[in-house]
Each structure stands twice: as C-alpha cells, then as structure tokens.
Tab-separated table of C-alpha atoms in Angstrom:
chain	number	residue	atom	x	y	z
A	1	UNK	CA	2.527	26.150	-0.482
A	2	UNK	CA	1.856	22.781	-2.013
A	3	UNK	CA	-1.184	20.605	-1.503
A	4	UNK	CA	1.010	18.152	0.384
A	5	UNK	CA	1.195	20.514	3.335
A	6	UNK	CA	-2.251	22.076	3.113
A	7	UNK	CA	-3.696	18.767	4.345
A	8	UNK	CA	-1.758	18.949	7.627
A	9	UNK	CA	-4.266	21.336	9.131
A	10	UNK	CA	-6.989	18.782	9.230
A	11	UNK	CA	-5.719	15.271	8.525
A	12	UNK	CA	-5.704	13.118	11.562
A	13	UNK	CA	-2.845	10.655	11.271
A	14	UNK	CA	0.494	10.139	9.563
A	15	UNK	CA	2.081	6.872	8.440
A	16	UNK	CA	5.738	6.132	7.873
A	17	UNK	CA	7.406	3.381	5.889
A	18	UNK	CA	8.308	1.584	9.076
A	19	UNK	CA	4.925	1.593	10.741
A	20	UNK	CA	4.301	-2.012	9.639
A	21	UNK	CA	7.413	-3.195	11.474
A	22	UNK	CA	7.543	-0.841	14.472
A	23	UNK	CA	3.908	-0.626	15.582
A	24	UNK	CA	3.268	-2.086	19.023
A	25	UNK	CA	-0.026	-3.952	18.812
A	26	UNK	CA	-1.332	-3.348	22.319
A	27	UNK	CA	-5.130	-3.497	21.684
A	28	UNK	CA	-6.882	-6.509	23.092
A	29	UNK	CA	-8.299	-9.041	20.651
A	30	UNK	CA	-12.034	-8.906	19.959
A	31	UNK	CA	-13.613	-11.719	21.934
A	32	UNK	CA	-16.996	-13.395	21.671
A	33	UNK	CA	-19.309	-14.199	18.862
A	34	UNK	CA	-19.838	-12.335	15.611
A	35	UNK	CA	-23.213	-11.624	13.981
A	36	UNK	CA	-23.394	-10.277	10.458
A	37	UNK	CA	-26.173	-7.791	9.602
A	38	UNK	CA	-25.647	-6.920	5.943
A	39	UNK	CA	-23.451	-3.799	6.230
A	40	UNK	CA	-22.407	-4.293	9.858
A	41	UNK	CA	-20.837	-6.862	12.095
A	42	UNK	CA	-22.032	-6.926	15.696
A	43	UNK	CA	-19.848	-8.546	18.368
A	44	UNK	CA	-21.345	-9.646	21.647
A	45	UNK	CA	-20.576	-6.417	23.456
A	46	UNK	CA	-23.035	-4.712	21.010
A	47	UNK	CA	-20.287	-2.777	19.193
A	48	UNK	CA	-21.073	-2.312	15.493
A	49	UNK	CA	-18.409	-2.111	12.803
A	50	UNK	CA	-19.206	-0.797	9.319
A	51	UNK	CA	-19.014	-3.311	6.458
A	52	UNK	CA	-20.156	-3.013	2.866
A	53	UNK	CA	-19.547	-5.600	0.220
A	54	UNK	CA	-21.678	-3.997	-2.515
A	55	UNK	CA	-20.032	-4.142	-5.953
A	56	UNK	CA	-21.286	-3.611	-9.442
A	57	UNK	CA	-21.842	-6.606	-11.717
A	58	UNK	CA	-18.764	-5.650	-13.767
A	59	UNK	CA	-16.621	-5.519	-10.560
A	60	UNK	CA	-17.903	-8.897	-9.418
A	61	UNK	CA	-17.246	-10.399	-12.858
A	62	UNK	CA	-13.713	-8.906	-12.848
A	63	UNK	CA	-13.036	-10.488	-9.478
A	64	UNK	CA	-14.423	-13.860	-10.494
A	65	UNK	CA	-12.518	-13.938	-13.788
A	66	UNK	CA	-9.174	-12.509	-12.621
A	67	UNK	CA	-8.677	-12.366	-8.873
A	68	UNK	CA	-10.446	-15.403	-7.402
A	69	UNK	CA	-7.183	-17.281	-7.072
A	70	UNK	CA	-6.026	-18.971	-3.864
A	71	UNK	CA	-2.349	-17.979	-4.320
A	72	UNK	CA	-3.213	-14.304	-4.843
A	73	UNK	CA	-5.665	-14.205	-1.945
A	74	UNK	CA	-3.155	-15.794	0.413
A	75	UNK	CA	-0.375	-13.440	-0.758
A	76	UNK	CA	-2.729	-10.477	-0.231
A	77	UNK	CA	-3.375	-11.442	3.394
A	78	UNK	CA	0.330	-11.877	3.917
A	79	UNK	CA	1.467	-8.490	2.534
A	80	UNK	CA	-1.496	-6.458	3.848
A	81	UNK	CA	-2.268	-8.069	7.215
A	82	UNK	CA	1.051	-9.757	7.982
A	83	UNK	CA	-0.586	-13.109	8.458
A	84	UNK	CA	-2.546	-15.792	6.588
A	85	UNK	CA	-4.922	-17.135	9.242
A	86	UNK	CA	-6.221	-13.804	10.639
A	87	UNK	CA	-5.192	-14.805	14.152
A	88	UNK	CA	-2.170	-12.552	14.429
A	89	UNK	CA	-2.330	-8.745	14.243
A	90	UNK	CA	-6.096	-9.129	13.740
A	91	UNK	CA	-6.818	-5.442	14.124
A	92	UNK	CA	-4.422	-4.317	11.402
A	93	UNK	CA	-6.535	-2.437	8.873
A	94	UNK	CA	-6.197	-2.084	5.120
A	95	UNK	CA	-5.147	1.357	3.888
A	96	UNK	CA	-5.997	2.989	0.606
A	97	UNK	CA	-5.460	6.178	-1.370
A	98	UNK	CA	-8.846	7.886	-1.634
A	99	UNK	CA	-7.686	10.633	-3.954
A	100	UNK	CA	-5.761	10.768	-7.226
A	101	UNK	CA	-1.998	10.614	-6.645
A	102	UNK	CA	-0.317	13.535	-8.377
A	103	UNK	CA	3.466	13.088	-8.187
A	104	UNK	CA	6.016	15.894	-8.346
A	105	UNK	CA	9.749	15.199	-8.623
A	106	UNK	CA	12.111	17.555	-6.918
A	107	UNK	CA	14.883	18.730	-9.228
A	108	UNK	CA	17.396	16.818	-7.082
A	109	UNK	CA	16.115	13.542	-8.556
A	110	UNK	CA	18.109	12.755	-11.764
A	111	UNK	CA	16.074	13.230	-14.947
A	112	UNK	CA	16.772	9.713	-16.206
A	113	UNK	CA	15.416	8.314	-12.935
A	114	UNK	CA	12.301	10.503	-13.251
A	115	UNK	CA	11.750	9.357	-16.845
A	116	UNK	CA	12.034	5.638	-16.108
A	117	UNK	CA	9.890	5.940	-12.963
A	118	UNK	CA	7.120	7.737	-14.876
A	119	UNK	CA	7.277	5.209	-17.734
A	120	UNK	CA	6.886	2.316	-15.302
A	121	UNK	CA	3.981	3.612	-13.243
A	122	UNK	CA	2.171	5.279	-16.116
A	123	UNK	CA	1.335	1.790	-17.489
A	124	UNK	CA	-0.659	0.836	-14.336
A	125	UNK	CA	-4.371	0.717	-15.038
A	126	UNK	CA	-6.409	0.166	-11.870
A	127	UNK	CA	-10.044	1.213	-11.694
A	128	UNK	CA	-10.010	2.992	-8.304
A	129	UNK	CA	-6.369	4.098	-8.276
A	130	UNK	CA	-5.222	7.052	-10.335
A	131	UNK	CA	-1.522	8.014	-10.625
A	132	UNK	CA	-0.420	11.065	-12.554
A	133	UNK	CA	2.601	13.339	-12.745
A	134	UNK	CA	2.987	17.098	-12.797
A	135	UNK	CA	5.722	19.681	-13.266
A	136	UNK	CA	3.808	22.091	-11.062
A	137	UNK	CA	4.571	21.552	-7.399
A	138	UNK	CA	1.488	23.459	-6.404
A	139	UNK	CA	-0.719	20.886	-8.108
A	140	UNK	CA	0.866	17.846	-6.487
A	141	UNK	CA	-0.007	15.866	-3.393
A	142	UNK	CA	2.997	13.491	-3.545
A	143	UNK	CA	6.581	14.751	-3.440
A	144	UNK	CA	9.645	12.663	-4.345
A	145	UNK	CA	12.908	14.241	-3.260
A	146	UNK	CA	16.425	13.545	-2.001
A	147	UNK	CA	17.601	13.974	1.554
A	148	UNK	CA	20.919	13.996	3.373
A	149	UNK	CA	19.351	12.295	6.380
A	150	UNK	CA	20.630	8.831	7.250
A	151	UNK	CA	17.704	6.501	6.609
A	152	UNK	CA	16.818	4.403	8.429
A	153	UNK	CA	18.095	4.762	11.923
A	154	UNK	CA	17.859	1.010	12.433
A	155	UNK	CA	21.103	-0.934	12.770
A	156	UNK	CA	19.454	-4.256	11.799
A	157	UNK	CA	18.603	-2.857	8.326
A	158	UNK	CA	21.972	-1.100	7.919
A	159	UNK	CA	23.714	-4.413	8.523
A	160	UNK	CA	21.815	-5.963	5.551
A	161	UNK	CA	23.503	-3.579	3.103
A	162	UNK	CA	22.349	-0.813	0.842
A	163	UNK	CA	20.388	-3.195	-1.418
A	164	UNK	CA	17.835	-3.774	1.318
A	165	UNK	CA	14.584	-2.080	0.174
A	166	UNK	CA	14.208	-0.038	3.357
A	167	UNK	CA	17.797	1.179	3.466
A	168	UNK	CA	18.351	4.877	2.649
A	169	UNK	CA	14.759	5.498	1.562
A	170	UNK	CA	11.548	6.261	3.429
A	171	UNK	CA	8.104	7.771	3.068
A	172	UNK	CA	5.582	9.627	5.241
A	173	UNK	CA	1.883	9.982	4.471
A	174	UNK	CA	-0.896	12.063	5.774
A	175	UNK	CA	-4.425	10.673	5.986
A	176	UNK	CA	-7.680	10.655	7.937
A	177	UNK	CA	-8.955	8.476	10.754
A	178	UNK	CA	-10.550	6.156	8.225
A	179	UNK	CA	-7.220	4.803	6.961
A	180	UNK	CA	-7.349	6.785	3.736
A	181	UNK	CA	-4.262	8.560	2.367
A	182	UNK	CA	-4.332	11.993	0.742
A	183	UNK	CA	-0.725	13.190	0.534
A	184	UNK	CA	2.804	11.945	0.922
A	185	UNK	CA	6.581	12.499	0.691
A	186	UNK	CA	9.070	9.880	-0.500
A	187	UNK	CA	12.691	10.673	0.424
A	188	UNK	CA	15.916	8.945	-0.655
A	189	UNK	CA	19.544	9.589	0.273
A	190	UNK	CA	21.226	9.324	-3.098
A	191	UNK	CA	24.597	10.484	-1.836
A	192	UNK	CA	25.073	7.472	0.452
A	193	UNK	CA	23.957	4.936	-2.153
A	194	UNK	CA	27.156	3.646	-3.755
A	195	UNK	CA	25.459	1.543	-6.396
A	196	UNK	CA	23.479	4.228	-8.286
A	197	UNK	CA	21.525	1.575	-10.166
A	198	UNK	CA	19.654	0.979	-6.874
A	199	UNK	CA	18.129	4.444	-6.851
A	200	UNK	CA	15.372	3.676	-9.367
A	201	UNK	CA	14.572	0.270	-7.923
A	202	UNK	CA	14.291	1.666	-4.383
A	203	UNK	CA	12.028	4.505	-5.449
A	204	UNK	CA	9.809	2.091	-7.404
A	205	UNK	CA	9.589	-0.386	-4.527
A	206	UNK	CA	8.803	2.129	-1.824
A	207	UNK	CA	6.246	3.947	-3.987
A	208	UNK	CA	4.504	0.672	-4.651
A	209	UNK	CA	4.607	-0.373	-0.987
A	210	UNK	CA	2.993	2.969	-0.125
A	211	UNK	CA	0.038	2.340	-2.414
A	212	UNK	CA	-1.368	-0.021	0.149
A	213	UNK	CA	1.014	-0.020	3.078
A	214	UNK	CA	2.147	-3.421	1.815
A	215	UNK	CA	5.038	-5.365	3.330
A	216	UNK	CA	7.929	-7.068	1.534
A	217	UNK	CA	7.697	-10.834	1.145
A	218	UNK	CA	10.425	-13.460	0.859
A	219	UNK	CA	8.283	-15.831	-1.209
A	220	UNK	CA	7.388	-13.621	-4.205
A	221	UNK	CA	9.217	-13.784	-7.490
A	222	UNK	CA	12.193	-11.463	-8.048
A	223	UNK	CA	10.243	-9.441	-10.619
A	224	UNK	CA	7.807	-8.391	-7.883
A	225	UNK	CA	8.226	-4.985	-6.318
A	226	UNK	CA	7.646	-6.683	-2.932
A	227	UNK	CA	10.730	-8.947	-3.316
A	228	UNK	CA	13.769	-8.387	-1.134
A	229	UNK	CA	15.790	-9.322	-4.261
A	230	UNK	CA	13.870	-7.186	-6.778
A	231	UNK	CA	15.487	-7.371	-10.224
A	232	UNK	CA	14.210	-3.929	-11.283
A	233	UNK	CA	11.898	-5.316	-13.918
A	234	UNK	CA	10.770	-2.844	-16.620
A	235	UNK	CA	7.130	-3.949	-16.283
A	236	UNK	CA	4.775	-4.556	-13.418
A	237	UNK	CA	4.633	-8.265	-12.518
A	238	UNK	CA	1.406	-10.228	-12.762
A	239	UNK	CA	1.488	-10.753	-8.981
A	240	UNK	CA	1.807	-7.053	-8.269
A	241	UNK	CA	-0.883	-6.134	-10.759
A	242	UNK	CA	-3.289	-8.651	-9.161
A	243	UNK	CA	-2.517	-7.336	-5.678
A	244	UNK	CA	-3.273	-3.731	-6.721
A	245	UNK	CA	-6.500	-4.672	-8.535
A	246	UNK	CA	-7.657	-6.635	-5.470
A	247	UNK	CA	-6.717	-3.876	-3.052
A	248	UNK	CA	-8.559	-1.251	-5.097
A	249	UNK	CA	-11.434	-3.403	-6.259
A	250	UNK	CA	-13.536	-1.195	-4.011
A	251	UNK	CA	-12.755	1.936	-1.979
A	252	UNK	CA	-14.130	0.637	1.300
A	253	UNK	CA	-16.399	2.864	3.395
A	254	UNK	CA	-14.433	1.779	6.417
A	255	UNK	CA	-11.074	-0.086	6.435
A	256	UNK	CA	-11.144	-3.865	6.575
A	257	UNK	CA	-9.226	-5.966	9.023
A	258	UNK	CA	-8.299	-9.516	8.085
A	259	UNK	CA	-11.591	-11.056	9.350
A	260	UNK	CA	-13.711	-8.534	7.485
A	261	UNK	CA	-11.616	-9.006	4.331
A	262	UNK	CA	-12.152	-12.760	4.535
A	263	UNK	CA	-15.911	-12.250	4.790
A	264	UNK	CA	-15.801	-9.741	1.928
A	265	UNK	CA	-14.019	-12.320	-0.236
A	266	UNK	CA	-16.401	-15.090	0.714
A	267	UNK	CA	-19.315	-12.927	-0.293
A	268	UNK	CA	-17.718	-12.341	-3.675
A	269	UNK	CA	-16.889	-16.037	-4.165
A	270	UNK	CA	-20.456	-16.976	-3.506
A	271	UNK	CA	-21.499	-14.659	-6.346
A	272	UNK	CA	-18.957	-16.290	-8.690
A	273	UNK	CA	-20.966	-19.498	-8.446
A	274	UNK	CA	-24.252	-17.934	-9.474
C-alpha cells in the first residue's frame, strides 16, 4: 500500500480542487479590536491565535531583494485569499505542503507527458518546497493517474469548453488540521480530451495550483500557470516563481489568514528599511 493511503488513518481533512469555489463561508467575521503580542494576536474576546514572523537574516534579505514588490504582493492576496483588501473571505487560510512531494506517475499517463512534466517541475528551486519523482509507487505520496470519471460535474465549467483549466482534471489532498498537506492524487480524463495537447498543460496547471491551493486569475500573463489562457510555456514564469517563493518563504507554525499575512509582510518590510 502506498504512502498516499497510509496517511488516511490519521490525517484530519481532505481538500479537492474545487474547494476554493464551492466552500460556503458561514463563519462569522471576527469583530472587535486586535492586539499584537509578538507571536500571538489577541482579539477582544480573549481568543489567541498563533503568529510567528521569525525569519533568518538570509530569508529577510531574500524577501527584501526579490519579493517586496507591490504587484506580487497584491497578486498573492488575490490568488491565495481571493481578495485584495482582506475584507472578503477573511478567514480563508493559507495552505502549504509540509513534507517533500514525491510524485509517481501511473502507467496510464503517456511517457512523453511524464517526461515533459518532470522536466518542467524539476527546474523549480524553492527553499521550503521539495518536489521529486519516483518510479516506486511505495515511496510516493503524490499519485498522478488517468480516470474515466467525468470531471467536473459542474455544468458551468463544461460549457466553457475542454480548454478550461478545471475541465476533466481534478485533485484531492490529505492533510492535518493545521492546513498542511502530506499526500495527494491528481486525476485526468484523457479519453474525453479531444485536443491531446491540453493534457500536459492541464496537469501542469493543476499540480501548480495544488502547491498552495491557489486560484486562477484573469489578470496574469498567459505564460503563468494561473492563467485561464495558459500558453503551456516550457519554463516557469517570473510571476509564478515569485508566488511560490513568497508562499514558501516560511513554513508557518499556524496558517495565516489575510490579516495575519498582511501583518507578516509589514513586519518584513520594516526590516527591509533597517
């Protein structure tokens, strides 16, 4: 039995590729004043939320030199939290992979697709995100396979045609109650995809989206994996690289919502001026 399924006995939540669009946000907004006490934020009902902005000098320097950019920070809020001003969906939390991702391709995935996929993602170098590939299913925690299921079961996406990123491909992850992922399955219905050139681009896009539970964005360039009109670029775009490096700048002790992320960034920006 593979590592993908071993985790099921104790992991506490699962996430699908449609959770960003189908979640019903029923929790009430946090009301009242906020007080910051180093690692914690205390709201006026005396509830404490973990917060830790500690980074090494090298990490701070990397942020200041490469990621302290208004456009990137705004895009990050948009694709991670679904909003720019932190007023909407304010309790959406960031999600990260806390373990090395070890990908296994089922034999049903064409070898050329496997080769090109591996070549693309093997070039990604992010300090706190490790992606590797294996031919041994028992050593994997991420399975990519075909399916004959009709994906998705959403008429609105079907109507947009097979080129839509969510059409005929989906993923499911297992993780803990701290918004950390440990295993996953990415499935694609290759039989129903008429334009076979879309298979690689769909797998690349959905795999990337799953690295941070990102959302697609209509304003990014077409060489971005988060574009609805992705041009299947052979290299990772500068935008996508910046988003990944920002998302994995630190493996957070607890997940950050939009407000906590904003404070985390302000702390870093204050250090850039020193």
